[in-house]
């Protein structure tokens, strides 16, 4: 987005305008919003199918003895009580979810497999004490609750029974159509609707998934069903799991497999998965493999570290952990999705290093149905750092010391806090399931690739297909909205972004950023500023966001707020040259030329495309400085300033000429168009300063050079003739006037 920038006075009283540029959104992070999932929100005491079968067996087995009958009755009663307590826990978690709570773990230290009645009572006490969050969280979740209850009321007994079975870890799926059957039915219907292009895309998804899984088994541990390890609760007796809310909606793929209340973020507590000593040995080994000397770009930030495919010794350790600990653990905490550890595939695995030079990551999602993060460094080794989840708030960092891990579906927005000192290592892995193809994610990712390649229609088709599979794919809505922004269809773009934000309860800084941009393009400045501020509340360390908000505040006359935003942007990203330029321009407008000069020099140091823009703006500043000094009698200072301006413009010219020869953009063209008028003004001002100093010979030489370079400017020939008159060079003055007359006659 380009917006008019306030003007800076030139030496002759004219003005030159340079734009403050509002950065377009970067590639959207991946988020998704799956379809509504039916569940029972009202407490209903109901026997499970297992209890019903046991009770029936007691009634029908007339040949059993009285003692056997009593035993069966006791077993049925015990199971019924457990189901009753499990339903109480489930209902309490749903109530916590409706309240917008984040933590969904017992508060009294009760183990997961402890007394079920005590656990139920604990959760019910949490509900009684939980404050109801106001605003979009409450509204969105109540609407979802209403929709789900409506579905329940029309779906009959089997849907109600399915809700009871949907308690996490419970249910055998006996009354449910399996996921594969439902998916194939849905794909068949959509194939009829969208035709061969959709069918081809789905087949490509399957082929790519199979290839990715095969590649995973070449590099990382893969089990087979004949030889697998299970999570041993006796061995890991002192390791427990804290549960946290995934947010308002399920993951983008397999949403019907994950169960409400979406307590899907699991963090280990108690005994670690591996010791600090073992972790230190792994890090030492990885550093011998060069992990600490590598870096790569991820989003807006450079990360230290490397992929485990490049760290064979570290990969050997990780594979052992996959076999004996991590795959069994994942099967244990996500039994509704993972039928066996043998279906798990480690897809992308990296060891990341954070320090003051590589401090943090963007808010993002992970490119896999499941993801894990393992803490490889003691918390005492660094300050700052830690993982936060955007829907919980940027300051709500989940605690995780060395040897512990976080396990979650991949499509939750999260980021790494800035490390201020010391070094923090983490191991991150994205996971696939061999028997589950992530069609939504793959369609969405391919759409993003087509968009980057310029095939906007192909990209929009893929987003539409993904949304047909999952109407709550918010990333699809966001990416589609950004395409519409590029096509200047701001009304449709706003509709899609607002739809995504509504489902996300307004808790997506990237979507708010895009909405702020859309509102700005439509001239809705107050709404745009409000939206940008909401985005900053979620993610204050977004340089582009701070930059855009600075521009909007400047347009509204809030110079102080504008400068604060540019300062914040450059603190986040010192290489953001545009922010340095805009900050310098605003300071110059406030007549703070000394600080403005420093800002333009910072922009020039950034290099790249912004260097010439910094040079041209600094030249304008020196021109203004000369114009201020000359009337006060400081002609030497004025001459020094105008010479600096001339040097900068002369250095910038060949760079801008090359840009234009290579097809520069509209902003390059604007700067290039200012080269000639600015250089003419500098020549004129220097000549005037030299005349004021009494150096008429130098003054003549200046106007002679200027008229030879810019022979079509009448004023330069007029000035040259006047100087020659003063020097008594009558014939030369006559020649200059003849050139002046010829130019005027040609106009």
XYZ file of C-alpha atoms in Angstrom:
747
model
C 0.000 0.000 0.000
C 1.313 3.413 -0.860
C 0.163 6.523 0.919
C 1.075 10.166 0.389
C 3.904 11.275 2.581
C 4.035 14.832 3.899
C 6.248 17.122 1.847
C 9.724 18.509 2.414
C 10.586 21.987 1.181
C 13.162 22.305 -1.587
C 15.632 25.149 -1.899
C 13.529 27.121 -4.353
C 10.364 26.913 -2.281
C 8.920 24.005 -4.271
C 8.152 20.660 -2.686
C 9.084 17.077 -3.428
C 6.960 14.147 -2.282
C 8.219 10.697 -1.420
C 5.859 7.932 -0.282
C 5.747 6.162 2.995
C 5.089 2.642 1.898
C 2.755 0.354 3.804
C 4.064 -3.181 3.507
C 1.778 -5.789 1.982
C 1.193 -8.859 4.139
C 3.861 -11.525 4.060
C 2.827 -15.076 3.163
C 0.112 -15.973 5.639
C 0.887 -18.424 8.393
C -0.993 -21.589 8.314
C -4.133 -21.863 10.370
C -7.279 -23.792 9.842
C -10.811 -24.020 11.118
C -12.424 -27.441 10.619
C -16.102 -28.236 10.288
C -18.466 -28.230 13.239
C -18.254 -31.314 15.398
C -21.407 -32.543 17.092
C -21.166 -33.192 20.820
C -23.416 -33.168 23.867
C -23.056 -29.956 25.845
C -25.685 -30.815 28.437
C -25.005 -33.160 31.307
C -26.754 -36.489 30.710
C -26.185 -39.515 32.909
C -26.117 -42.382 30.443
C -24.682 -45.873 30.417
C -21.970 -46.609 27.888
C -22.532 -49.409 25.342
C -20.125 -51.563 27.343
C -22.212 -51.035 30.488
C -25.416 -51.784 28.575
C -23.949 -55.015 27.218
C -22.733 -56.063 30.660
C -26.119 -55.306 32.207
C -27.865 -57.245 29.446
C -25.563 -60.175 30.032
C -26.549 -60.175 33.705
C -30.252 -60.161 32.892
C -30.053 -62.827 30.220
C -27.597 -65.311 31.726
C -30.139 -67.263 33.795
C -27.801 -70.230 34.180
C -25.229 -68.329 36.190
C -24.907 -68.697 39.908
C -26.056 -66.051 42.342
C -22.455 -65.135 43.136
C -21.619 -64.800 39.438
C -24.705 -62.611 38.971
C -23.577 -60.413 41.821
C -20.084 -60.148 40.328
C -21.451 -59.110 36.939
C -23.788 -56.611 38.554
C -20.866 -55.153 40.474
C -18.760 -54.906 37.299
C -21.561 -53.185 35.420
C -22.116 -50.767 38.293
C -18.383 -49.956 38.453
C -18.211 -49.284 34.731
C -21.361 -47.184 34.878
C -19.895 -45.088 37.692
C -16.655 -44.557 35.776
C -18.611 -43.543 32.663
C -20.640 -41.178 34.813
C -17.462 -39.547 36.226
C -15.875 -39.395 32.794
C -18.965 -37.611 31.488
C -18.728 -35.144 34.393
C -15.097 -34.431 33.466
C -16.030 -34.068 29.824
C -18.872 -31.672 30.630
C -16.640 -29.632 32.965
C -13.957 -29.330 30.281
C -16.589 -28.198 27.791
C -17.729 -25.568 30.283
C -14.117 -24.422 30.746
C -13.788 -24.239 26.960
C -16.951 -22.122 26.749
C -15.474 -19.829 29.404
C -12.353 -19.392 27.248
C -10.047 -21.173 29.707
C -6.570 -22.282 28.594
C -5.490 -24.890 31.150
C -7.468 -28.139 31.154
C -5.565 -30.165 33.707
C -6.481 -31.112 37.300
C -5.263 -28.515 39.785
C -4.837 -30.815 42.764
C -2.013 -32.939 41.419
C -4.246 -35.935 40.723
C -2.725 -38.315 38.189
C -4.516 -38.955 34.899
C -5.329 -42.479 36.001
C -6.192 -41.480 39.560
C -9.558 -41.471 41.331
C -12.130 -40.574 38.653
C -14.586 -39.062 41.140
C -11.875 -36.794 42.592
C -10.816 -35.683 39.105
C -14.419 -34.863 38.185
C -14.874 -32.859 41.376
C -11.629 -30.988 40.728
C -12.716 -29.931 37.232
C -16.168 -28.909 38.434
C -14.537 -26.669 41.033
C -12.437 -25.063 38.269
C -15.651 -24.304 36.369
C -17.228 -22.754 39.448
C -14.235 -20.424 39.898
C -13.623 -19.644 36.209
C -14.387 -16.066 35.111
C -16.337 -15.814 31.871
C -14.240 -14.019 29.271
C -16.252 -11.356 27.511
C -16.221 -10.310 23.878
C -15.615 -12.476 20.832
C -14.535 -15.589 22.752
C -17.838 -15.863 24.520
C -19.883 -14.921 21.452
C -18.172 -17.290 19.033
C -18.222 -20.248 21.369
C -21.854 -19.705 22.312
C -22.785 -19.590 18.626
C -20.846 -22.794 18.045
C -22.533 -24.391 21.051
C -25.948 -23.414 19.681
C -25.128 -24.828 16.235
C -23.892 -28.084 17.712
C -26.947 -28.483 19.945
C -29.118 -27.864 16.884
C -27.267 -30.610 15.026
C -27.718 -32.884 18.033
C -31.452 -32.259 18.242
C -31.936 -33.346 14.622
C -29.516 -36.266 14.507
C -31.203 -38.716 16.836
C -30.042 -41.268 19.388
C -26.937 -42.386 17.508
C -25.540 -38.832 17.415
C -26.192 -38.496 21.136
C -24.435 -41.794 21.796
C -21.539 -40.670 19.598
C -21.194 -37.575 21.795
C -20.855 -39.751 24.878
C -18.212 -41.823 23.099
C -16.381 -38.671 22.091
C -14.981 -38.145 25.558
C -11.226 -38.133 24.941
C -9.792 -41.598 25.353
C -13.251 -43.144 25.549
C -15.475 -44.880 23.058
C -14.801 -47.724 20.681
C -16.350 -46.149 17.587
C -18.964 -48.884 17.329
C -21.782 -46.539 16.373
C -19.688 -44.217 14.214
C -18.931 -44.357 10.538
C -15.140 -44.556 10.321
C -13.101 -41.578 9.156
C -11.934 -43.206 5.924
C -15.516 -44.002 4.841
C -16.715 -40.486 5.612
C -13.779 -38.955 3.754
C -14.225 -41.118 0.663
C -17.919 -40.240 0.539
C -17.085 -36.534 0.805
C -14.377 -36.757 -1.872
C -16.771 -38.566 -4.206
C -19.382 -35.828 -3.814
C -16.843 -33.067 -4.389
C -15.396 -34.875 -7.409
C -18.813 -34.636 -9.053
C -19.080 -30.964 -8.113
C -15.600 -29.789 -9.147
C -14.692 -32.340 -11.823
C -11.366 -33.653 -13.051
C -9.106 -30.826 -11.745
C -10.225 -31.614 -8.195
C -9.793 -35.361 -8.736
C -6.281 -34.787 -10.081
C -5.401 -32.616 -7.092
C -6.613 -35.277 -4.643
C -4.597 -37.965 -6.430
C -1.563 -35.681 -6.283
C -2.121 -35.303 -2.543
C -2.100 -39.083 -2.129
C 1.035 -39.510 -4.227
C 2.913 -36.758 -2.396
C 1.829 -38.143 0.981
C 3.062 -41.635 0.074
C 6.373 -40.222 -1.155
C 6.839 -38.129 1.995
C 6.114 -41.130 4.215
C 8.545 -43.317 2.255
C 11.234 -40.645 2.500
C 10.642 -40.388 6.253
C 11.317 -44.087 6.711
C 14.618 -43.716 4.852
C 15.840 -41.186 7.413
C 13.890 -41.757 10.623
C 12.634 -44.668 12.661
C 9.470 -46.386 11.418
C 7.912 -49.316 13.268
C 5.821 -52.174 11.957
C 2.858 -53.647 13.773
C 4.755 -56.843 14.589
C 7.383 -54.986 16.607
C 6.209 -51.855 18.372
C 6.715 -50.320 21.784
C 3.814 -49.049 23.880
C 3.887 -46.257 26.443
C 4.728 -47.940 29.728
C 2.972 -46.121 32.545
C 4.996 -48.077 35.098
C 8.333 -47.022 33.575
C 7.106 -43.424 33.263
C 5.200 -43.438 36.528
C 6.438 -39.958 37.499
C 5.865 -38.370 34.088
C 2.463 -36.716 33.698
C 0.855 -34.458 31.129
C -0.612 -30.987 31.541
C -3.355 -30.241 29.013
C -4.053 -26.863 27.413
C -6.781 -25.622 25.113
C -6.172 -25.713 21.361
C -8.514 -22.750 20.953
C -12.011 -22.341 19.608
C -11.912 -24.929 16.811
C -10.281 -28.271 15.967
C -7.207 -28.762 13.761
C -7.584 -28.200 10.024
C -7.456 -31.889 9.010
C -9.337 -34.796 10.639
C -11.413 -32.452 12.765
C -13.911 -35.230 13.461
C -11.134 -37.377 14.917
C -10.120 -34.852 17.567
C -12.515 -34.471 20.460
C -13.943 -31.433 22.178
C -13.125 -29.713 24.467
C -9.904 -29.640 22.419
C -7.475 -30.089 25.296
C -4.916 -31.009 22.641
C -1.722 -29.205 23.692
C 0.114 -31.661 25.936
C 3.162 -30.676 28.003
C 5.077 -33.217 30.061
C 5.529 -32.574 33.765
C 7.324 -34.308 36.593
C 10.079 -36.671 35.484
C 11.618 -35.573 32.133
C 11.736 -37.781 29.052
C 15.532 -37.620 29.121
C 18.065 -36.162 31.546
C 19.888 -32.843 31.367
C 23.156 -34.783 31.091
C 21.888 -36.766 28.104
C 20.676 -33.578 26.438
C 24.030 -31.840 27.000
C 25.784 -34.783 25.351
C 23.430 -34.558 22.346
C 24.068 -30.804 21.971
C 27.820 -31.324 22.217
C 27.603 -33.979 19.533
C 25.461 -31.730 17.309
C 27.914 -28.840 17.690
C 30.695 -31.148 16.578
C 28.519 -31.718 13.484
C 28.349 -27.934 12.960
C 24.808 -27.164 14.100
C 25.913 -23.946 15.824
C 27.543 -22.556 12.666
C 24.539 -22.850 10.378
C 21.569 -20.540 9.863
C 18.579 -20.310 7.570
C 15.597 -18.011 6.976
C 12.201 -18.876 8.375
C 9.515 -16.260 7.916
C 10.768 -12.842 8.998
C 13.661 -14.162 11.082
C 16.948 -15.973 10.646
C 17.198 -19.127 12.725
C 20.319 -20.831 13.974
C 20.495 -24.606 13.716
C 20.082 -27.270 11.078
C 17.882 -30.117 9.843
C 18.626 -33.528 11.326
C 19.126 -34.914 7.824
C 22.428 -32.993 7.981
C 23.272 -34.193 11.500
C 23.600 -37.998 11.246
C 24.861 -38.640 14.789
C 22.154 -36.474 16.313
C 19.618 -38.244 14.116
C 20.733 -41.606 15.487
C 19.927 -40.425 19.023
C 16.574 -39.025 17.922
C 15.611 -42.260 16.148
C 16.230 -44.175 19.348
C 13.960 -41.765 21.207
C 11.286 -42.158 18.536
C 11.309 -45.920 18.955
C 11.381 -46.209 22.714
C 9.742 -43.002 23.978
C 8.260 -40.483 21.555
C 6.139 -42.602 19.206
C 4.670 -44.624 22.108
C 3.983 -41.373 23.955
C 2.159 -39.837 20.970
C 0.035 -42.954 20.582
C -0.768 -42.735 24.282
C -1.890 -39.069 24.283
C -3.726 -39.108 20.914
C -5.372 -42.556 20.802
C -8.371 -41.247 18.871
C -6.161 -40.421 15.864
C -3.146 -42.729 16.068
C -4.190 -46.387 15.833
C -0.616 -47.595 16.415
C 2.922 -46.168 16.745
C 3.619 -47.916 13.439
C 1.702 -45.256 11.443
C 3.777 -42.324 12.731
C 6.305 -40.696 10.379
C 8.849 -38.041 11.384
C 8.638 -35.736 8.387
C 10.728 -32.603 9.087
C 13.029 -32.498 12.108
C 15.419 -29.724 13.102
C 17.623 -28.726 16.005
C 17.246 -24.969 16.507
C 19.565 -22.597 18.325
C 18.274 -19.317 19.784
C 20.482 -16.528 21.114
C 20.721 -12.736 20.877
C 21.599 -12.887 17.158
C 18.902 -15.456 16.324
C 16.398 -14.591 19.044
C 12.954 -15.863 18.014
C 10.528 -17.157 15.395
C 7.450 -15.728 13.736
C 4.009 -16.689 14.948
C 3.344 -19.669 12.697
C 1.879 -23.147 12.450
C 3.739 -26.384 11.799
C 3.592 -28.249 8.517
C 2.259 -31.573 9.765
C -0.815 -33.061 11.376
C 1.138 -33.426 14.634
C 4.195 -31.656 15.981
C 6.512 -31.937 18.941
C 8.977 -29.601 20.632
C 11.675 -30.967 22.949
C 13.576 -28.676 25.320
C 17.300 -29.413 24.957
C 18.701 -26.680 27.241
C 18.119 -25.977 30.949
C 16.086 -22.820 31.540
C 18.921 -21.533 33.707
C 21.147 -21.264 30.605
C 19.195 -18.390 29.023
C 16.853 -15.498 29.716
C 13.680 -14.915 27.749
C 12.651 -17.572 25.260
C 9.872 -20.128 25.539
C 6.880 -21.035 23.396
C 3.650 -19.053 23.462
C 0.324 -19.707 21.744
C -1.390 -16.736 20.162
C -4.889 -17.584 21.374
C -3.609 -17.705 24.963
C -1.735 -14.386 24.792
C 1.859 -13.543 23.999
C 2.894 -13.437 27.675
C 1.412 -16.847 28.531
C 4.535 -18.965 27.990
C 4.097 -22.670 28.678
C 6.798 -23.833 31.093
C 9.128 -26.528 29.755
C 12.571 -27.281 31.171
C 15.265 -29.491 29.654
C 14.154 -33.042 28.841
C 10.473 -32.132 28.631
C 8.299 -31.918 25.539
C 5.184 -30.371 24.063
C 2.998 -32.494 21.776
C 0.133 -31.031 19.772
C -1.615 -30.911 16.414
C 0.427 -28.792 14.028
C -2.142 -26.176 13.050
C -2.156 -24.085 16.243
C -0.553 -20.631 15.932
C 2.495 -20.296 18.144
C 5.868 -18.621 18.287
C 9.127 -18.519 20.171
C 9.730 -15.653 22.577
C 12.877 -13.578 22.093
C 15.983 -14.936 23.846
C 17.751 -11.973 25.455
C 20.893 -13.709 26.679
C 22.445 -17.153 26.753
C 21.633 -20.002 24.382
C 18.460 -22.058 24.032
C 18.310 -25.247 21.954
C 15.086 -26.990 21.028
C 14.370 -29.977 18.814
C 11.255 -29.589 16.673
C 9.585 -32.258 14.563
C 6.609 -32.275 12.199
C 4.822 -35.609 11.945
C 2.679 -37.393 9.376
C 0.378 -40.377 9.754
C 0.862 -43.057 7.128
C -2.858 -43.930 7.086
C -4.168 -40.315 7.040
C -3.670 -38.038 4.009
C -3.928 -34.370 4.988
C -5.947 -33.193 1.999
C -6.809 -29.769 3.422
C -3.221 -28.891 4.300
C -1.852 -30.131 0.992
C -4.473 -28.307 -1.094
C -3.830 -25.147 0.900
C -0.043 -25.405 0.560
C -0.260 -26.049 -3.175
C -2.568 -23.057 -3.493
C 0.075 -20.913 -1.779
C 2.729 -22.219 -4.183
C 0.516 -21.410 -7.190
C -0.077 -17.938 -5.797
C 3.661 -17.348 -5.443
C 4.127 -18.546 -9.031
C 1.533 -16.078 -10.306
C -1.285 -18.562 -11.039
C -3.889 -16.732 -8.973
C -6.888 -18.566 -10.412
C -5.280 -21.932 -9.754
C -4.500 -20.809 -6.217
C -8.098 -19.697 -5.601
C -9.376 -23.022 -6.954
C -7.259 -24.922 -4.456
C -8.412 -22.698 -1.586
C -12.025 -23.274 -2.647
C -11.493 -27.052 -2.710
C -9.863 -27.029 0.719
C -12.753 -24.974 2.085
C -15.220 -27.451 0.584
C -13.502 -30.157 2.633
C -13.245 -27.925 5.681
C -15.289 -24.702 5.755
C -13.224 -23.575 8.754
C -9.880 -23.526 6.962
C -9.061 -19.988 8.032
C -5.687 -19.999 6.286
C -7.513 -20.687 3.021
C -9.790 -17.725 3.673
C -6.851 -15.503 4.575
C -4.747 -16.441 1.550
C -7.742 -16.066 -0.744
C -8.422 -12.671 0.811
C -4.850 -11.554 0.122
C -5.213 -12.497 -3.547
C -8.352 -10.365 -3.686
C -6.376 -7.495 -2.108
C -3.808 -7.752 -4.908
C -6.710 -7.610 -7.386
C -8.099 -4.506 -5.620
C -11.329 -6.348 -4.756
C -11.363 -4.987 -1.232
C -15.018 -5.731 -0.490
C -14.680 -9.474 -1.126
C -11.267 -9.508 0.553
C -12.702 -7.928 3.690
C -15.521 -10.479 3.755
C -13.127 -13.424 3.704
C -10.735 -11.983 6.281
C -13.580 -11.077 8.630
C -14.981 -14.614 8.262
C -11.619 -16.025 9.304
C -11.310 -13.616 12.230
C -14.824 -14.420 13.407
C -13.969 -18.118 13.653
C -10.608 -17.308 15.265
C -12.299 -15.104 17.893
C -10.263 -12.161 16.587
C -7.052 -13.804 17.834
C -4.889 -13.835 14.702
C -2.361 -11.018 14.320
C -1.734 -11.782 10.630
C -5.437 -11.654 9.746
C -5.811 -8.399 11.681
C -2.786 -7.011 9.822
C -4.423 -7.822 6.477
C -7.755 -6.389 7.596
C -6.005 -3.180 8.652
C -4.467 -2.953 5.199
C -7.842 -3.537 3.496
C -9.533 -0.880 5.620
C -6.724 1.557 4.844
C -7.126 0.952 1.112
C -10.830 1.738 1.466
C -10.109 5.008 3.257
C -11.397 3.726 6.609
C -8.483 5.159 8.549
C -9.930 5.053 12.068
C -10.962 1.409 11.676
C -7.593 0.627 10.127
C -5.699 2.121 13.075
C -7.903 0.291 15.580
C -7.343 -2.991 13.753
C -3.567 -2.527 13.562
C -3.506 -1.809 17.303
C -5.439 -5.025 18.000
C -2.874 -6.908 15.940
C -0.003 -5.370 17.891
C -1.657 -6.444 21.158
C -1.358 -10.030 19.942
C 2.093 -9.792 18.372
C 3.998 -6.633 19.249
C 7.140 -7.965 17.561
C 5.888 -7.641 13.990
C 8.037 -5.025 12.253
C 5.795 -4.667 9.204
C 2.755 -4.219 11.411
C 4.438 -1.479 13.471
C 5.577 0.150 10.225
C 2.059 0.238 8.759
C 0.534 1.555 11.968
C 3.192 4.269 12.034
C 2.110 5.413 8.579
C -1.556 5.543 9.563
C -0.807 7.463 12.772
C 1.271 9.928 10.765
C -1.591 10.482 8.365
C -3.809 11.344 11.332
C -1.250 13.860 12.616
C 0.026 11.762 15.536
C 3.726 12.360 14.907
C 4.819 11.072 18.287
C 2.889 7.821 17.865
C 4.198 7.504 14.320
C 7.833 7.791 15.418
C 7.270 5.331 18.276
C 5.983 2.735 15.812
C 8.922 3.221 13.430
C 11.307 2.956 16.366
C 9.641 -0.281 17.449
C 9.841 -1.624 13.888
C 13.591 -0.946 13.688
C 14.177 -2.486 17.115
C 12.528 -5.658 15.841
C 14.214 -5.557 12.442
C 17.236 -3.219 12.243
C 17.400 -3.874 8.489
C 13.943 -2.389 7.843
C 15.205 0.548 5.795
C 11.745 1.903 5.023
C 11.107 2.511 8.724
C 14.413 4.387 9.054
C 13.482 6.552 6.045
C 9.999 7.332 7.322
C 11.294 8.097 10.800
C 13.884 10.447 9.296
C 11.257 12.147 7.157
C 8.945 12.738 10.113
C 11.802 14.134 12.204
C 12.787 16.444 9.338
C 9.205 17.678 9.101
C 9.478 18.508 12.805
C 12.698 20.408 11.926
C 14.823 17.934 13.893
C 17.379 17.697 11.094
C 20.148 16.327 13.276
C 18.254 13.168 14.277
C 16.684 12.894 10.821
C 20.155 12.766 9.290
C 21.051 9.797 11.509
C 17.890 7.957 10.443
C 18.657 8.418 6.731
C 22.228 7.214 7.279
C 20.811 4.091 8.977
C 18.611 3.498 5.936
C 21.604 3.792 3.599
C 23.486 1.240 5.736
C 20.664 -1.246 5.125
C 21.731 -1.378 1.468
C 19.625 -3.089 -1.166
C 16.702 -1.310 -2.764
C 16.350 1.121 0.110
C 19.874 2.551 -0.240
C 19.077 4.922 -3.124
C 15.902 6.063 -1.378
C 17.878 6.878 1.732
C 20.430 8.782 -0.331
C 17.776 10.849 -2.098
C 16.038 11.696 1.177
C 19.338 12.623 2.816
C 20.138 14.835 -0.174
C 16.816 16.611 0.374
C 17.708 17.089 4.025
C 21.095 18.641 3.174
C 19.402 20.881 0.633
C 16.973 22.045 3.309
C 19.856 22.542 5.736
C 21.704 24.729 3.193
C 18.527 26.691 2.559
C 18.210 27.365 6.306
C 21.873 28.287 6.854
C 22.351 30.682 3.940
C 19.848 33.390 5.058
C 21.418 33.400 8.525
C 24.788 34.276 7.011
C 26.493 30.885 7.498
C 27.483 30.583 3.850
C 30.365 28.178 4.552
C 28.010 25.803 6.357
C 25.461 26.190 3.578
C 28.099 25.385 0.921
C 29.202 22.246 2.818
C 25.596 21.048 3.084
C 24.777 21.625 -0.589
C 28.006 19.877 -1.662
C 26.935 16.851 0.400
C 23.527 16.924 -1.280
C 25.156 17.045 -4.735
C 27.436 14.110 -3.907
C 24.527 11.956 -2.758
C 22.401 12.644 -5.849
C 25.320 12.007 -8.194
C 25.995 8.666 -6.458
C 22.345 7.637 -6.490
C 21.783 8.417 -10.182
C 23.642 5.441 -11.753
C 21.983 3.064 -9.280
C 18.523 4.341 -10.169
C 19.391 4.229 -13.883
C 20.260 0.533 -13.548
C 17.017 -0.160 -11.659
C 14.956 1.506 -14.364
C 16.842 -0.360 -17.121
C 15.919 -3.597 -15.335
C 12.243 -2.606 -15.153
C 12.054 -0.856 -11.783
C 8.753 -0.504 -9.960
C 6.589 2.596 -9.684
C 8.440 3.816 -6.601
C 11.797 3.531 -8.378
C 10.274 5.452 -11.272
C 9.119 8.188 -8.909
C 12.590 8.559 -7.397
C 14.201 8.506 -10.850
C 11.843 11.263 -11.992
C 13.096 13.457 -9.112
C 16.768 13.142 -10.050
C 16.825 15.947 -12.610
C 14.728 18.591 -10.779
C 16.585 17.933 -7.522
C 20.003 18.177 -9.170
C 19.006 21.401 -10.961
C 17.873 22.918 -7.657
C 21.181 21.923 -6.040
C 23.167 23.564 -8.864
C 21.090 26.747 -8.550
C 21.457 26.926 -4.777
C 25.209 26.344 -4.880
C 25.602 29.074 -7.483
C 23.659 31.471 -5.302
C 25.770 30.582 -2.244
C 29.001 31.115 -4.207
C 27.738 34.476 -5.444
C 26.905 35.441 -1.865
C 30.460 34.521 -0.861
C 31.779 36.822 -3.618
C 33.348 33.964 -5.601
C 31.856 34.875 -8.996
C 34.340 32.737 -10.949
C 33.228 29.633 -9.075
C 29.613 30.747 -9.445
C 30.040 31.008 -13.231
C 31.650 27.552 -13.342
C 28.726 26.069 -11.388
C 26.083 27.517 -13.741
C 28.212 26.608 -16.769
C 28.286 22.966 -15.640
C 24.568 23.012 -14.851
C 23.570 24.506 -18.246
C 25.698 21.945 -20.095
C 24.128 19.029 -18.169
C 20.570 20.369 -18.331
C 20.535 22.536 -21.454
C 16.737 22.585 -21.685
C 16.275 24.526 -18.409
C 15.867 28.252 -19.224
C 16.628 29.460 -15.702
C 20.163 28.036 -15.762
C 21.078 29.983 -18.946
C 19.553 33.130 -17.464
C 21.617 32.742 -14.262
C 24.772 32.104 -16.300
C 24.216 35.246 -18.390
C 23.724 37.373 -15.252
C 26.929 36.104 -13.627
C 28.906 36.788 -16.818
C 27.508 40.333 -16.906
C 28.850 40.852 -13.392
C 32.234 39.494 -14.502
C 32.259 41.809 -17.531
C 32.167 38.886 -19.967
C 29.794 40.599 -22.376
C 30.254 38.274 -25.344
C 29.869 35.124 -23.247
C 26.791 36.633 -21.587
C 25.331 37.334 -25.039
C 25.854 33.707 -26.065
C 24.071 32.531 -22.926
C 21.096 34.814 -23.673
C 20.935 33.513 -27.239
C 20.632 29.978 -25.857
C 17.957 31.226 -23.461
C 15.954 32.775 -26.315
C 16.240 29.618 -28.431
C 14.909 27.484 -25.625
C 11.992 29.836 -24.919
C 11.112 29.968 -28.625
C 11.023 26.161 -28.735
C 8.563 25.937 -25.860
